[in-house]
Amino acid sequence: LGSGMGNLNADARLMPTQHGGWKAGVDAESDGIALGWLGSNWLTRTGAALSVDATVGNTKDSRSLTAEMDGELTGCVVRGRQLEPIALGGKMRNGVMEVTVASLDTTARFDLYATADMLDSVHRYGCELDLQRLDAEAFGLLPARFGEVSTRLRASLEGRDADDMGGTLRAIDTRM
């Protein structure tokens, strides 16, 4: 798919299994999609390479869904600065989704790990962010006198729906 916004190439697979389930896969890549038309000057362009493989054993039970995702965001332009590639990972097993995001860029170096368990009547979400370095001035967040920012964040939420959510957010070793 080619457009004025950028190019996207994708291959998709869908095959029935012997036990009445499905196997699916998608491999996609883009050399860069222009995002400025969304009205934000934060993320104006990004490329991506993603690979997703999934198996559904029983379409009536979401616990039977297993999936793995690997990829990276490439050529991300944030506030006019092009970042180094950002690694993406994810998996779903027994109704629990796990996502990892890692950046080794010199202006924004971080590791993110997030989980979501939405099978029970009370949904549970968790997130851990290890922000080793953020050049806040480079992104227009803080004046230069504040220097670099680093922190470790831990968040957990649970609830039946958006109106019922409650949780905690903890910042550890925050430095400026």
mmCIF file of C-alpha atoms in Angstrom:
data_model
loop_
_atom_site.group_PDB
_atom_site.id
_atom_site.type_symbol
_atom_site.label_atom_id
_atom_site.label_comp_id
_atom_site.label_asym_id
_atom_site.label_seq_id
_atom_site.Cartn_x
_atom_site.Cartn_y
_atom_site.Cartn_z
ATOM 1 C CA LEU A 1 0.000 0.000 0.000
ATOM 2 C CA GLY A 2 1.509 3.303 -1.039
ATOM 3 C CA SER A 3 0.140 6.740 -0.286
ATOM 4 C CA GLY A 4 1.238 10.300 0.315
ATOM 5 C CA MET A 5 1.502 9.395 4.005
ATOM 6 C CA GLY A 6 4.011 6.580 3.380
ATOM 7 C CA ASN A 7 4.283 2.945 2.355
ATOM 8 C CA LEU A 8 3.048 -0.204 4.070
ATOM 9 C CA ASN A 9 3.783 -3.792 3.041
ATOM 10 C CA ALA A 10 2.050 -6.701 4.764
ATOM 11 C CA ASP A 11 1.658 -10.451 4.407
ATOM 12 C CA ALA A 12 -1.104 -12.226 6.307
ATOM 13 C CA ARG A 13 -1.765 -15.926 6.891
ATOM 14 C CA LEU A 14 -4.855 -17.696 8.233
ATOM 15 C CA MET A 15 -5.126 -21.470 8.430
ATOM 16 C CA PRO A 16 -7.550 -23.796 10.239
ATOM 17 C CA THR A 17 -6.054 -26.276 12.701
ATOM 18 C CA GLN A 18 -7.008 -29.933 13.082
ATOM 19 C CA HIS A 19 -8.838 -29.221 16.335
ATOM 20 C CA GLY A 20 -11.249 -26.567 15.055
ATOM 21 C CA GLY A 21 -9.080 -23.575 15.904
ATOM 22 C CA TRP A 22 -7.072 -21.169 13.787
ATOM 23 C CA LYS A 23 -3.454 -20.166 13.223
ATOM 24 C CA ALA A 24 -2.831 -16.646 12.019
ATOM 25 C CA GLY A 25 0.183 -14.536 11.271
ATOM 26 C CA VAL A 26 1.003 -11.083 9.970
ATOM 27 C CA ASP A 27 4.329 -9.659 8.884
ATOM 28 C CA ALA A 28 4.233 -5.940 8.157
ATOM 29 C CA GLU A 29 6.739 -3.209 7.544
ATOM 30 C CA SER A 30 6.724 0.444 6.666
ATOM 31 C CA ASP A 31 9.567 2.705 5.651
ATOM 32 C CA GLY A 32 7.823 5.572 7.404
ATOM 33 C CA ILE A 33 4.310 6.880 7.859
ATOM 34 C CA ALA A 34 3.762 10.636 8.112
ATOM 35 C CA LEU A 35 1.652 11.312 11.207
ATOM 36 C CA GLY A 36 1.668 15.119 11.249
ATOM 37 C CA TRP A 37 -1.811 15.191 9.728
ATOM 38 C CA LEU A 38 -3.110 13.865 13.069
ATOM 39 C CA GLY A 39 -2.542 17.387 14.409
ATOM 40 C CA SER A 40 0.247 16.564 16.858
ATOM 41 C CA ASN A 41 3.764 17.923 16.683
ATOM 42 C CA TRP A 42 4.996 15.194 19.058
ATOM 43 C CA LEU A 43 5.266 12.127 16.829
ATOM 44 C CA THR A 44 5.301 13.289 13.220
ATOM 45 C CA ARG A 45 6.760 10.235 11.470
ATOM 46 C CA THR A 46 7.573 6.599 12.192
ATOM 47 C CA GLY A 47 8.412 3.407 10.395
ATOM 48 C CA ALA A 48 7.775 -0.077 11.724
ATOM 49 C CA ALA A 49 8.528 -3.734 11.244
ATOM 50 C CA LEU A 50 6.183 -6.137 13.034
ATOM 51 C CA SER A 51 5.666 -9.876 13.090
ATOM 52 C CA VAL A 52 2.653 -11.408 14.860
ATOM 53 C CA ASP A 53 1.796 -15.096 15.175
ATOM 54 C CA ALA A 54 -1.335 -16.283 16.935
ATOM 55 C CA THR A 55 -3.248 -19.476 17.591
ATOM 56 C CA VAL A 56 -6.875 -19.682 18.693
ATOM 57 C CA GLY A 57 -7.889 -23.078 20.031
ATOM 58 C CA ASN A 58 -11.501 -22.360 20.958
ATOM 59 C CA THR A 59 -13.151 -19.197 19.664
ATOM 60 C CA LYS A 60 -15.500 -19.111 22.696
ATOM 61 C CA ASP A 61 -12.700 -19.053 25.302
ATOM 62 C CA SER A 62 -10.192 -16.205 25.172
ATOM 63 C CA ARG A 63 -7.817 -18.274 27.342
ATOM 64 C CA SER A 64 -7.154 -20.404 24.276
ATOM 65 C CA LEU A 65 -5.584 -17.459 22.421
ATOM 66 C CA THR A 66 -1.796 -17.560 22.325
ATOM 67 C CA ALA A 67 0.145 -14.924 20.467
ATOM 68 C CA GLU A 68 3.650 -13.552 20.073
ATOM 69 C CA MET A 69 4.703 -10.217 18.594
ATOM 70 C CA ASP A 70 8.164 -8.911 17.789
ATOM 71 C CA GLY A 71 9.091 -5.731 16.026
ATOM 72 C CA GLU A 72 10.616 -2.332 16.114
ATOM 73 C CA LEU A 73 9.706 1.244 15.423
ATOM 74 C CA THR A 74 12.216 2.841 13.075
ATOM 75 C CA GLY A 75 12.799 6.417 12.017
ATOM 76 C CA CYS A 76 10.556 7.845 14.753
ATOM 77 C CA VAL A 77 10.591 11.624 14.651
ATOM 78 C CA VAL A 78 9.541 13.094 18.000
ATOM 79 C CA ARG A 79 9.489 16.880 18.375
ATOM 80 C CA GLY A 80 11.760 17.126 15.344
ATOM 81 C CA ARG A 81 14.355 14.624 16.650
ATOM 82 C CA GLN A 82 14.846 11.246 14.977
ATOM 83 C CA LEU A 83 15.207 8.468 17.547
ATOM 84 C CA GLU A 84 17.162 5.240 17.343
ATOM 85 C CA PRO A 85 14.985 2.148 16.690
ATOM 86 C CA ILE A 86 12.627 1.178 19.522
ATOM 87 C CA ALA A 87 12.248 -2.575 20.156
ATOM 88 C CA LEU A 88 8.752 -4.007 20.676
ATOM 89 C CA GLY A 89 7.732 -7.381 22.060
ATOM 90 C CA GLY A 90 4.576 -8.986 23.269
ATOM 91 C CA LYS A 91 2.883 -12.238 24.079
ATOM 92 C CA MET A 92 -0.465 -13.515 25.228
ATOM 93 C CA ARG A 93 -0.932 -16.730 27.185
ATOM 94 C CA ASN A 94 -3.828 -17.952 29.335
ATOM 95 C CA GLY A 95 -5.634 -14.639 28.967
ATOM 96 C CA VAL A 96 -2.721 -12.494 30.151
ATOM 97 C CA MET A 97 -1.065 -10.054 27.756
ATOM 98 C CA GLU A 98 2.534 -8.890 28.287
ATOM 99 C CA VAL A 99 4.176 -6.060 26.321
ATOM 100 C CA THR A 100 7.795 -4.856 26.298
ATOM 101 C CA VAL A 101 9.179 -1.672 24.761
ATOM 102 C CA ALA A 102 12.874 -0.736 24.862
ATOM 103 C CA SER A 103 14.721 2.343 23.613
ATOM 104 C CA LEU A 104 18.489 2.821 23.596
ATOM 105 C CA ASP A 105 18.328 6.318 22.112
ATOM 106 C CA THR A 106 20.686 8.862 23.675
ATOM 107 C CA THR A 107 17.834 11.330 24.301
ATOM 108 C CA ALA A 108 15.293 8.798 25.601
ATOM 109 C CA ARG A 109 16.653 5.531 27.021
ATOM 110 C CA PHE A 110 14.043 3.347 28.725
ATOM 111 C CA ASP A 111 12.574 -0.129 29.268
ATOM 112 C CA LEU A 112 8.824 -0.613 29.660
ATOM 113 C CA TYR A 113 7.027 -3.784 30.753
ATOM 114 C CA ALA A 114 3.232 -3.865 30.909
ATOM 115 C CA THR A 115 0.655 -6.568 31.658
ATOM 116 C CA ALA A 116 -3.102 -6.839 31.286
ATOM 117 C CA ASP A 117 -5.294 -9.590 32.733
ATOM 118 C CA MET A 118 -8.886 -8.982 31.692
ATOM 119 C CA LEU A 119 -10.365 -12.477 32.091
ATOM 120 C CA ASP A 120 -11.763 -12.257 35.605
ATOM 121 C CA SER A 121 -14.592 -9.949 36.574
ATOM 122 C CA VAL A 122 -11.946 -7.618 38.035
ATOM 123 C CA HIS A 123 -9.445 -6.577 35.366
ATOM 124 C CA ARG A 124 -5.812 -6.107 36.430
ATOM 125 C CA TYR A 125 -3.216 -3.925 34.716
ATOM 126 C CA GLY A 126 0.415 -3.367 35.611
ATOM 127 C CA CYS A 127 3.257 -1.299 34.237
ATOM 128 C CA GLU A 128 6.926 -0.858 35.078
ATOM 129 C CA LEU A 129 8.955 1.893 33.426
ATOM 130 C CA ASP A 130 12.692 2.169 33.950
ATOM 131 C CA LEU A 131 13.568 5.559 32.477
ATOM 132 C CA GLN A 132 17.366 5.610 32.544
ATOM 133 C CA ARG A 133 17.706 8.925 30.695
ATOM 134 C CA LEU A 134 15.390 11.514 29.232
ATOM 135 C CA ASP A 135 16.785 14.712 27.758
ATOM 136 C CA ALA A 136 13.702 16.727 28.708
ATOM 137 C CA GLU A 137 14.977 19.908 27.050
ATOM 138 C CA ALA A 138 15.400 18.130 23.691
ATOM 139 C CA PHE A 139 11.697 17.289 23.719
ATOM 140 C CA GLY A 140 10.595 20.704 24.985
ATOM 141 C CA LEU A 141 9.398 19.325 28.316
ATOM 142 C CA LEU A 142 11.647 21.229 30.744
ATOM 143 C CA PRO A 143 14.181 24.062 30.549
ATOM 144 C CA ALA A 144 17.869 23.074 30.290
ATOM 145 C CA ARG A 145 18.528 24.012 33.946
ATOM 146 C CA PHE A 146 16.632 20.868 35.036
ATOM 147 C CA GLY A 147 19.054 18.612 33.135
ATOM 148 C CA GLU A 148 18.308 14.984 32.437
ATOM 149 C CA VAL A 149 15.434 13.076 34.017
ATOM 150 C CA SER A 150 15.595 9.501 35.261
ATOM 151 C CA THR A 151 13.096 7.490 37.296
ATOM 152 C CA ARG A 152 11.526 4.112 37.847
ATOM 153 C CA LEU A 153 7.735 4.048 37.797
ATOM 154 C CA ARG A 154 5.508 1.231 39.017
ATOM 155 C CA ALA A 155 1.781 1.350 38.376
ATOM 156 C CA SER A 156 -1.049 -1.070 39.055
ATOM 157 C CA LEU A 157 -4.752 -0.698 38.368
ATOM 158 C CA GLU A 158 -7.717 -2.940 38.875
ATOM 159 C CA GLY A 159 -11.449 -2.681 38.514
ATOM 160 C CA ARG A 160 -14.536 -3.960 36.751
ATOM 161 C CA ASP A 161 -14.757 -1.018 34.295
ATOM 162 C CA ALA A 162 -13.382 2.490 33.739
ATOM 163 C CA ASP A 163 -15.623 3.991 36.457
ATOM 164 C CA ASP A 164 -14.449 1.404 39.002
ATOM 165 C CA MET A 165 -10.665 1.583 38.443
ATOM 166 C CA GLY A 166 -8.335 2.119 41.353
ATOM 167 C CA GLY A 167 -4.653 1.571 41.878
ATOM 168 C CA THR A 168 -1.254 2.897 42.770
ATOM 169 C CA LEU A 169 1.557 4.771 41.062
ATOM 170 C CA ARG A 170 4.998 4.853 42.642
ATOM 171 C CA ALA A 171 8.025 6.826 41.430
ATOM 172 C CA ILE A 172 11.391 5.534 42.710
ATOM 173 C CA ASP A 173 14.827 7.196 42.472
ATOM 174 C CA THR A 174 13.557 10.164 40.451
ATOM 175 C CA ARG A 175 16.372 12.543 39.506
ATOM 176 C CA MET A 176 16.628 15.818 37.605
#
